[in-house]
Amino acid sequence: MKNVTVNIAGAMRPVDVISMSDNLEDVQRQIARFDGPLAVDVETTGLNIFGRDFRIRMVQVATLEKAWVFPVESEPELSVIVAAVLASRPVLLAHNASYDLLCLDRFGYLDLEEAWTRTVDTRLLGHLLDPRSTADGAVGHNLENMASHYLGEDAHRYADDLAAHVKASGWSKAEGFVNVSTAEPIFHR
């Protein structure tokens, strides 16, 4: 298991990058220990969910205290654990949940209709909190802007660091979705 620490809202939080060599039952027990909703985010090869070459590269889940990264593209066997973790939680959180849930449904991690009934979409909550756009002086509704505003500037810096890595590698943003190695520590923040 690889460990990374990230600054979220002024507190250092652990991120565990899971592999098949880890004690997966222990990972499931760790996640189950936390009360409250489980945030979920997928990293994919692009935005065309039903494209021929589309795939999920990583699934990330988090509680208020800790996050776990499952590099399912390089270790597809982790998919079973991810599906079990997602099924075990009464409430899921996702930003732009329709995208994440469609991806997870397409590849068999969960059932879209069932999961939707227990998912809270933070993008929709952001619109309810402040429907204005950034052009109108609001925070905005994309994940990076909302995370920076509510959790601290480090959240935006992590996205900026990943974008700089993609650019330095000579890739377009779309190529970065496909080419950044899921083993890259920058991808785990």
Coordinates of N, CA and C in Angstrom, one line a residue:
M1 N 0.8 -1.2 0.0 CA 0.0 0.0 0.0 C 0.9 1.2 0.0
K2 N 0.6 2.1 -0.9 CA 1.3 3.4 -1.0 C 0.5 4.4 -0.2
N3 N 1.2 5.3 0.5 CA 0.5 6.3 1.3 C 0.9 7.7 0.9
V4 N -0.1 8.6 0.7 CA 0.1 10.0 0.4 C -0.6 10.8 1.5
T5 N -0.1 12.0 1.7 CA -0.8 12.8 2.7 C -1.2 14.1 1.9
V6 N -2.4 14.6 2.1 CA -2.9 15.8 1.4 C -3.4 16.8 2.5
N7 N -3.3 18.1 2.1 CA -3.9 19.1 3.0 C -5.3 19.4 2.6
I8 N -6.3 19.1 3.4 CA -7.7 19.4 3.1 C -8.2 20.3 4.3
A9 N -8.6 21.5 3.9 CA -9.1 22.4 4.9 C -8.2 22.6 6.1
G10 N -6.9 22.7 5.8 CA -6.0 22.9 6.9 C -5.6 21.7 7.7
A11 N -6.1 20.5 7.4 CA -5.7 19.3 8.1 C -5.1 18.3 7.1
M12 N -4.1 17.7 7.6 CA -3.4 16.7 6.8 C -4.2 15.4 6.8
R13 N -4.6 14.9 5.7 CA -5.4 13.7 5.6 C -4.7 12.6 4.8
P14 N -4.7 11.4 5.3 CA -4.1 10.2 4.6 C -4.9 9.8 3.4
V15 N -4.1 9.4 2.4 CA -4.7 8.7 1.2 C -3.9 7.4 1.0
D16 N -4.6 6.3 1.0 CA -4.0 5.0 0.7 C -4.3 4.6 -0.7
V17 N -3.2 4.3 -1.4 CA -3.3 3.7 -2.8 C -3.3 2.2 -2.7
I18 N -4.4 1.6 -3.0 CA -4.6 0.2 -2.7 C -4.0 -0.7 -3.9
S19 N -3.5 -1.8 -3.6 CA -3.1 -2.8 -4.6 C -3.5 -4.2 -4.2
M20 N -3.5 -5.1 -5.1 CA -3.9 -6.5 -4.8 C -3.1 -7.1 -3.8
S21 N -1.9 -6.6 -3.5 CA -1.0 -7.2 -2.5 C -1.4 -6.8 -1.1
D22 N -2.3 -5.8 -1.0 CA -2.8 -5.4 0.3 C -3.8 -6.4 0.9
N23 N -4.0 -6.3 2.2 CA -5.1 -7.1 2.9 C -6.4 -6.4 2.5
L24 N -7.1 -6.9 1.5 CA -8.3 -6.2 1.0 C -9.4 -6.3 2.0
E25 N -9.5 -7.3 2.8 CA -10.5 -7.4 3.8 C -10.3 -6.3 4.9
D26 N -9.1 -6.0 5.2 CA -8.7 -5.0 6.2 C -9.1 -3.6 5.6
V27 N -8.9 -3.4 4.3 CA -9.2 -2.1 3.6 C -10.7 -2.0 3.7
Q28 N -11.5 -3.0 3.4 CA -13.0 -2.9 3.6 C -13.4 -2.6 5.0
R29 N -12.8 -3.2 6.0 CA -13.1 -2.9 7.4 C -12.7 -1.5 7.7
Q30 N -11.6 -1.0 7.2 CA -11.2 0.4 7.5 C -12.3 1.4 7.0
I31 N -12.7 1.2 5.8 CA -13.7 2.0 5.2 C -15.1 1.9 5.9
A32 N -15.5 0.7 6.3 CA -16.7 0.5 7.0 C -16.7 1.1 8.4
R33 N -15.6 1.3 9.0 CA -15.5 1.9 10.3 C -16.0 3.4 10.4
F34 N -15.9 4.1 9.3 CA -16.3 5.5 9.3 C -17.8 5.6 9.1
D35 N -18.4 6.5 9.9 CA -19.8 6.8 9.7 C -20.0 7.9 8.7
G36 N -21.2 8.0 8.2 CA -21.4 9.1 7.3 C -21.3 8.7 5.9
P37 N -21.5 9.7 5.0 CA -21.5 9.4 3.5 C -20.0 9.0 3.1
L38 N -20.0 8.4 1.9 CA -18.8 8.0 1.3 C -18.7 8.8 0.0
A39 N -17.7 9.6 -0.2 CA -17.5 10.3 -1.5 C -16.9 9.4 -2.5
V40 N -17.3 9.5 -3.7 CA -16.7 8.7 -4.8 C -16.4 9.5 -6.0
D41 N -15.3 9.2 -6.7 CA -14.9 9.9 -7.9 C -14.2 8.9 -8.8
V42 N -14.5 9.0 -10.1 CA -13.8 8.2 -11.0 C -12.9 9.0 -11.9
E43 N -11.7 8.4 -12.2 CA -10.8 9.0 -13.2 C -10.9 8.1 -14.4
T44 N -11.2 8.6 -15.6 CA -11.4 7.9 -16.8 C -10.5 8.3 -17.9
T45 N -10.7 7.6 -19.1 CA -9.9 8.0 -20.3 C -10.5 9.1 -21.1
G46 N -11.6 9.7 -20.6 CA -12.2 10.8 -21.3 C -13.6 11.0 -20.9
L47 N -14.4 11.6 -21.7 CA -15.8 12.0 -21.3 C -16.9 11.2 -22.1
N48 N -16.5 10.5 -23.1 CA -17.4 9.7 -23.9 C -17.7 8.4 -23.3
I49 N -18.6 8.3 -22.3 CA -18.8 7.1 -21.5 C -19.1 5.9 -22.3
F50 N -19.8 6.1 -23.4 CA -20.1 4.9 -24.2 C -19.2 4.7 -25.5
G51 N -18.1 5.4 -25.5 CA -17.1 5.2 -26.5 C -16.5 3.8 -26.5
R52 N -16.0 3.4 -27.6 CA -15.4 2.0 -27.7 C -14.2 1.9 -26.8
D53 N -13.3 2.9 -26.7 CA -12.1 2.8 -26.0 C -12.2 3.4 -24.5
F54 N -13.4 3.8 -24.1 CA -13.6 4.4 -22.8 C -13.3 3.4 -21.7
R55 N -12.6 3.8 -20.7 CA -12.5 2.9 -19.5 C -12.3 3.7 -18.2
I56 N -12.5 3.1 -17.1 CA -12.2 3.7 -15.8 C -10.8 3.3 -15.5
R57 N -10.0 4.3 -15.1 CA -8.7 4.1 -14.7 C -8.5 4.0 -13.2
M58 N -9.2 4.8 -12.4 CA -9.1 4.8 -11.0 C -10.5 5.1 -10.4
V59 N -10.7 4.5 -9.2 CA -11.9 4.9 -8.4 C -11.3 5.3 -7.1
Q60 N -11.8 6.5 -6.7 CA -11.4 7.1 -5.4 C -12.6 7.2 -4.5
V61 N -12.4 6.8 -3.3 CA -13.5 6.9 -2.3 C -12.9 7.6 -1.1
A62 N -13.7 8.4 -0.3 CA -13.2 9.1 0.8 C -14.3 9.4 1.8
T63 N -13.8 9.4 3.1 CA -14.7 9.9 4.2 C -14.1 11.2 4.6
L64 N -14.6 11.8 5.7 CA -14.1 13.1 6.2 C -12.7 12.9 6.7
E65 N -12.2 11.7 7.0 CA -10.9 11.5 7.6 C -9.9 10.9 6.7
K66 N -10.3 10.2 5.7 CA -9.3 9.5 4.9 C -9.8 9.2 3.5
A67 N -8.9 8.9 2.6 CA -9.3 8.5 1.2 C -8.5 7.3 0.8
W68 N -9.1 6.5 -0.2 CA -8.5 5.3 -0.7 C -8.6 5.4 -2.2
V69 N -7.5 5.1 -2.9 CA -7.4 5.1 -4.3 C -7.3 3.7 -4.8
F70 N -8.2 3.3 -5.8 CA -8.1 2.0 -6.3 C -7.8 2.1 -7.8
P71 N -6.5 1.8 -8.2 CA -6.1 1.9 -9.6 C -6.6 0.7 -10.4
V72 N -7.9 0.7 -10.7 CA -8.6 -0.5 -11.3 C -8.1 -0.8 -12.7
E73 N -7.6 0.2 -13.4 CA -7.1 -0.1 -14.8 C -5.9 -1.0 -14.8
S74 N -5.0 -0.7 -13.9 CA -3.8 -1.6 -13.8 C -4.0 -2.8 -12.9
E75 N -5.0 -2.8 -12.1 CA -5.3 -4.0 -11.3 C -6.8 -4.2 -11.3
P76 N -7.3 -4.8 -12.4 CA -8.8 -4.9 -12.5 C -9.4 -5.8 -11.4
E77 N -8.7 -6.6 -10.8 CA -9.2 -7.4 -9.7 C -9.7 -6.6 -8.5
L78 N -9.3 -5.4 -8.4 CA -9.7 -4.5 -7.4 C -11.2 -4.1 -7.6
S79 N -11.7 -4.3 -8.8 CA -13.1 -3.9 -9.1 C -14.1 -4.6 -8.1
V80 N -13.8 -5.8 -7.7 CA -14.7 -6.5 -6.8 C -14.8 -5.8 -5.5
I81 N -13.7 -5.4 -5.0 CA -13.6 -4.7 -3.7 C -14.3 -3.3 -3.8
V82 N -14.1 -2.6 -4.9 CA -14.7 -1.3 -5.1 C -16.3 -1.5 -5.1
A83 N -16.7 -2.5 -5.8 CA -18.2 -2.7 -5.9 C -18.8 -3.0 -4.5
A84 N -18.1 -3.8 -3.8 CA -18.5 -4.2 -2.4 C -18.6 -2.9 -1.5
V85 N -17.5 -2.1 -1.6 CA -17.5 -0.9 -0.8 C -18.6 0.0 -1.1
L86 N -18.9 0.3 -2.4 CA -19.9 1.1 -2.9 C -21.3 0.6 -2.5
A87 N -21.5 -0.7 -2.5 CA -22.8 -1.3 -2.2 C -23.0 -1.2 -0.7
S88 N -22.0 -1.2 0.1 CA -22.1 -1.2 1.6 C -22.5 0.1 2.2
R89 N -22.4 1.2 1.5 CA -22.6 2.5 2.1 C -24.1 3.0 1.8
P90 N -24.7 3.5 2.8 CA -26.1 4.0 2.6 C -26.2 5.3 1.9
V91 N -25.1 6.1 1.9 CA -25.1 7.4 1.2 C -23.8 7.6 0.5
L92 N -23.9 7.9 -0.8 CA -22.7 8.2 -1.6 C -22.8 9.7 -1.9
L93 N -21.6 10.3 -2.0 CA -21.5 11.7 -2.5 C -20.7 11.7 -3.8
A94 N -21.1 12.5 -4.8 CA -20.3 12.6 -6.0 C -20.5 14.0 -6.6
H95 N -19.5 14.6 -7.2 CA -19.6 15.8 -7.9 C -19.9 15.5 -9.3
N96 N -21.1 16.0 -9.8 CA -21.6 15.7 -11.1 C -21.8 14.2 -11.1
A97 N -22.7 13.7 -10.2 CA -22.9 12.3 -9.9 C -23.4 11.6 -11.1
S98 N -24.2 12.2 -12.0 CA -24.7 11.4 -13.2 C -23.5 10.9 -14.0
Y99 N -22.4 11.6 -14.1 CA -21.3 11.1 -14.8 C -20.6 9.9 -14.1
D100 N -20.3 10.1 -12.8 CA -19.6 9.0 -12.1 C -20.5 7.8 -12.0
L101 N -21.8 7.9 -11.7 CA -22.6 6.8 -11.6 C -22.8 6.1 -12.9
L102 N -22.9 6.8 -14.0 CA -23.0 6.2 -15.3 C -21.8 5.3 -15.6
C103 N -20.6 5.9 -15.3 CA -19.4 5.2 -15.5 C -19.4 3.9 -14.7
L104 N -19.7 4.0 -13.4 CA -19.7 2.9 -12.5 C -20.7 1.8 -12.9
D105 N -21.9 2.3 -13.4 CA -22.9 1.3 -13.9 C -22.4 0.6 -15.1
R106 N -21.9 1.4 -16.1 CA -21.5 0.7 -17.3 C -20.5 -0.4 -17.1
F107 N -19.6 -0.3 -16.1 CA -18.6 -1.3 -15.9 C -18.9 -2.3 -14.7
G108 N -20.2 -2.2 -14.3 CA -20.7 -3.2 -13.3 C -20.3 -3.0 -11.8
Y109 N -19.8 -1.8 -11.5 CA -19.5 -1.5 -10.1 C -20.8 -1.3 -9.2
L110 N -21.8 -0.8 -9.8 CA -23.1 -0.6 -9.1 C -24.2 -0.5 -10.1
D111 N -25.4 -0.6 -9.6 CA -26.6 -0.4 -10.4 C -27.0 1.1 -10.4
L112 N -27.1 1.7 -11.5 CA -27.4 3.1 -11.6 C -28.7 3.5 -10.9
E113 N -29.8 2.8 -11.2 CA -31.1 3.2 -10.6 C -31.1 3.1 -9.1
E114 N -30.5 2.0 -8.6 CA -30.4 1.8 -7.1 C -29.5 2.8 -6.5
A115 N -28.3 3.0 -7.0 CA -27.3 3.9 -6.4 C -27.8 5.4 -6.4
W116 N -28.6 5.8 -7.5 CA -29.0 7.1 -7.6 C -29.9 7.5 -6.4
T117 N -30.7 6.6 -5.9 CA -31.6 6.8 -4.8 C -30.9 7.1 -3.5
R118 N -29.6 6.8 -3.4 CA -28.8 7.1 -2.2 C -27.6 7.9 -2.4
T119 N -27.6 8.7 -3.5 CA -26.5 9.6 -3.9 C -26.9 11.0 -3.8
V120 N -25.9 11.8 -3.2 CA -26.1 13.3 -3.1 C -25.1 13.8 -4.1
D121 N -25.5 14.7 -5.0 CA -24.7 15.3 -6.0 C -24.2 16.7 -5.5
T122 N -22.9 16.9 -5.2 CA -22.4 18.1 -4.7 C -22.5 19.2 -5.7
R123 N -22.5 18.9 -7.0 CA -22.6 19.9 -8.0 C -24.0 20.6 -7.9
L124 N -25.0 19.7 -7.8 CA -26.4 20.3 -7.6 C -26.5 21.1 -6.3
L125 N -25.9 20.6 -5.2 CA -25.9 21.4 -4.0 C -25.2 22.7 -4.2
G126 N -24.1 22.8 -4.9 CA -23.5 24.0 -5.2 C -24.4 25.0 -6.0
H127 N -25.2 24.5 -6.9 CA -26.1 25.3 -7.6 C -27.2 25.9 -6.7
L128 N -27.6 25.0 -5.8 CA -28.6 25.5 -4.8 C -28.1 26.5 -3.9
L129 N -26.8 26.3 -3.5 CA -26.2 27.3 -2.6 C -26.0 28.6 -3.2
D130 N -25.6 28.6 -4.5 CA -25.4 29.9 -5.2 C -25.5 29.6 -6.7
P131 N -26.6 29.9 -7.3 CA -26.8 29.6 -8.7 C -26.0 30.5 -9.7
R132 N -25.3 31.5 -9.2 CA -24.6 32.4 -10.1 C -23.3 31.7 -10.6
S133 N -22.9 32.2 -11.8 CA -21.7 31.6 -12.4 C -20.5 32.4 -11.9
T134 N -19.3 32.0 -12.3 CA -18.1 32.7 -11.9 C -18.1 34.1 -12.6
A135 N -18.7 34.2 -13.7 CA -18.8 35.5 -14.4 C -19.6 36.5 -13.6
D136 N -20.5 36.0 -12.8 CA -21.3 36.8 -12.0 C -20.8 37.0 -10.6
G137 N -19.5 36.6 -10.4 CA -18.9 36.8 -9.1 C -19.0 35.7 -8.1
A138 N -19.5 34.6 -8.5 CA -19.7 33.4 -7.6 C -18.5 32.5 -7.6
V139 N -18.5 31.5 -6.8 CA -17.4 30.5 -6.7 C -17.4 29.7 -8.0
G140 N -18.5 29.4 -8.5 CA -18.6 28.5 -9.7 C -19.0 27.1 -9.2
H141 N -19.2 26.3 -10.2 CA -19.8 24.9 -9.8 C -18.9 23.8 -10.2
N142 N -17.7 24.1 -10.8 CA -16.9 22.9 -11.0 C -16.2 22.5 -9.8
L143 N -15.7 21.2 -9.8 CA -15.1 20.7 -8.5 C -13.9 21.4 -8.0
E144 N -13.0 21.8 -8.9 CA -11.8 22.5 -8.4 C -12.2 23.9 -7.8
N145 N -13.1 24.6 -8.4 CA -13.4 25.9 -7.7 C -14.1 25.7 -6.4
M146 N -15.1 24.8 -6.4 CA -15.8 24.6 -5.1 C -14.9 24.1 -4.0
A147 N -14.0 23.1 -4.4 CA -13.1 22.5 -3.4 C -12.1 23.6 -2.9
S148 N -11.6 24.4 -3.8 CA -10.7 25.5 -3.3 C -11.4 26.5 -2.4
H149 N -12.6 26.8 -2.7 CA -13.4 27.8 -1.9 C -13.7 27.2 -0.5
Y150 N -14.2 26.0 -0.5 CA -14.7 25.4 0.8 C -13.6 24.6 1.5
L151 N -12.6 24.1 0.9 CA -11.6 23.3 1.5 C -10.2 23.8 1.5
G152 N -10.0 24.9 0.8 CA -8.7 25.6 0.8 C -8.0 25.5 -0.5
E153 N -7.1 26.4 -0.7 CA -6.4 26.5 -2.0 C -5.6 25.3 -2.5
D154 N -5.2 24.5 -1.5 CA -4.4 23.3 -1.9 C -5.2 22.4 -2.8
A155 N -6.5 22.4 -2.7 CA -7.4 21.6 -3.6 C -7.2 22.0 -5.0
H156 N -7.1 23.3 -5.3 CA -6.9 23.8 -6.6 C -5.5 23.5 -7.1
R157 N -4.6 23.7 -6.2 CA -3.2 23.5 -6.5 C -2.9 22.0 -7.0
Y158 N -3.6 21.1 -6.4 CA -3.4 19.7 -6.8 C -3.8 19.5 -8.3
A159 N -5.0 20.1 -8.6 CA -5.4 20.0 -10.0 C -4.5 20.8 -11.0
D160 N -4.0 21.9 -10.5 CA -3.0 22.7 -11.3 C -1.7 21.9 -11.5
D161 N -1.2 21.2 -10.4 CA 0.0 20.4 -10.5 C -0.2 19.2 -11.6
L162 N -1.4 18.6 -11.5 CA -1.6 17.5 -12.5 C -1.7 18.1 -13.9
A163 N -2.3 19.3 -14.1 CA -2.3 19.9 -15.4 C -0.9 20.3 -15.9
A164 N -0.1 20.7 -15.0 CA 1.3 21.1 -15.4 C 2.1 19.8 -15.8
H165 N 1.8 18.7 -15.1 CA 2.5 17.5 -15.4 C 2.1 17.0 -16.8
V166 N 0.8 17.1 -17.1 CA 0.3 16.7 -18.4 C 1.0 17.6 -19.5
K167 N 1.0 18.9 -19.3 CA 1.6 19.8 -20.2 C 3.1 19.5 -20.4
A168 N 3.8 19.3 -19.3 CA 5.3 19.0 -19.4 C 5.6 17.7 -20.1
S169 N 4.6 16.8 -20.1 CA 4.8 15.6 -20.8 C 4.5 15.7 -22.3
G170 N 4.0 16.9 -22.7 CA 3.7 17.1 -24.1 C 2.4 16.6 -24.5
W171 N 1.5 16.3 -23.6 CA 0.2 15.8 -23.9 C -0.9 16.9 -23.9
S172 N -1.9 16.8 -24.7 CA -3.1 17.6 -24.5 C -3.8 17.1 -23.3
K173 N -4.8 17.9 -22.8 CA -5.6 17.5 -21.7 C -6.3 16.1 -21.9
A174 N -6.8 15.9 -23.1 CA -7.5 14.7 -23.5 C -6.5 13.5 -23.4
E175 N -5.2 13.8 -23.9 CA -4.2 12.7 -23.9 C -3.8 12.4 -22.5
G176 N -3.8 13.4 -21.6 CA -3.4 13.2 -20.2 C -4.4 12.3 -19.5
F177 N -5.7 12.4 -19.9 CA -6.7 11.4 -19.3 C -6.3 10.0 -19.5
V178 N -5.7 9.7 -20.7 CA -5.3 8.4 -21.1 C -3.9 8.0 -20.6
N179 N -3.0 9.0 -20.7 CA -1.5 8.6 -20.5 C -0.9 8.8 -19.2
V180 N -1.5 9.6 -18.3 CA -0.8 9.8 -17.0 C -0.9 8.4 -16.3
S181 N 0.2 7.9 -15.8 CA 0.2 6.6 -15.2 C -0.6 6.7 -13.8
T182 N -1.4 5.7 -13.6 CA -2.1 5.6 -12.3 C -1.2 5.4 -11.2
A183 N 0.1 5.1 -11.4 CA 1.1 4.9 -10.4 C 1.7 6.3 -10.0
E184 N 1.4 7.3 -10.8 CA 2.0 8.7 -10.5 C 1.4 9.2 -9.2
P185 N 2.3 9.6 -8.2 CA 1.8 10.2 -7.0 C 0.9 11.4 -7.2
I186 N 1.2 12.2 -8.2 CA 0.4 13.4 -8.5 C -1.0 13.1 -8.8
F187 N -1.3 11.8 -9.3 CA -2.6 11.4 -9.7 C -3.4 11.0 -8.4
H188 N -2.8 10.9 -7.3 CA -3.5 10.4 -6.1 C -3.9 11.4 -5.1
R189 N -3.7 12.7 -5.5 CA -4.0 13.8 -4.6 C -5.3 14.4 -4.8

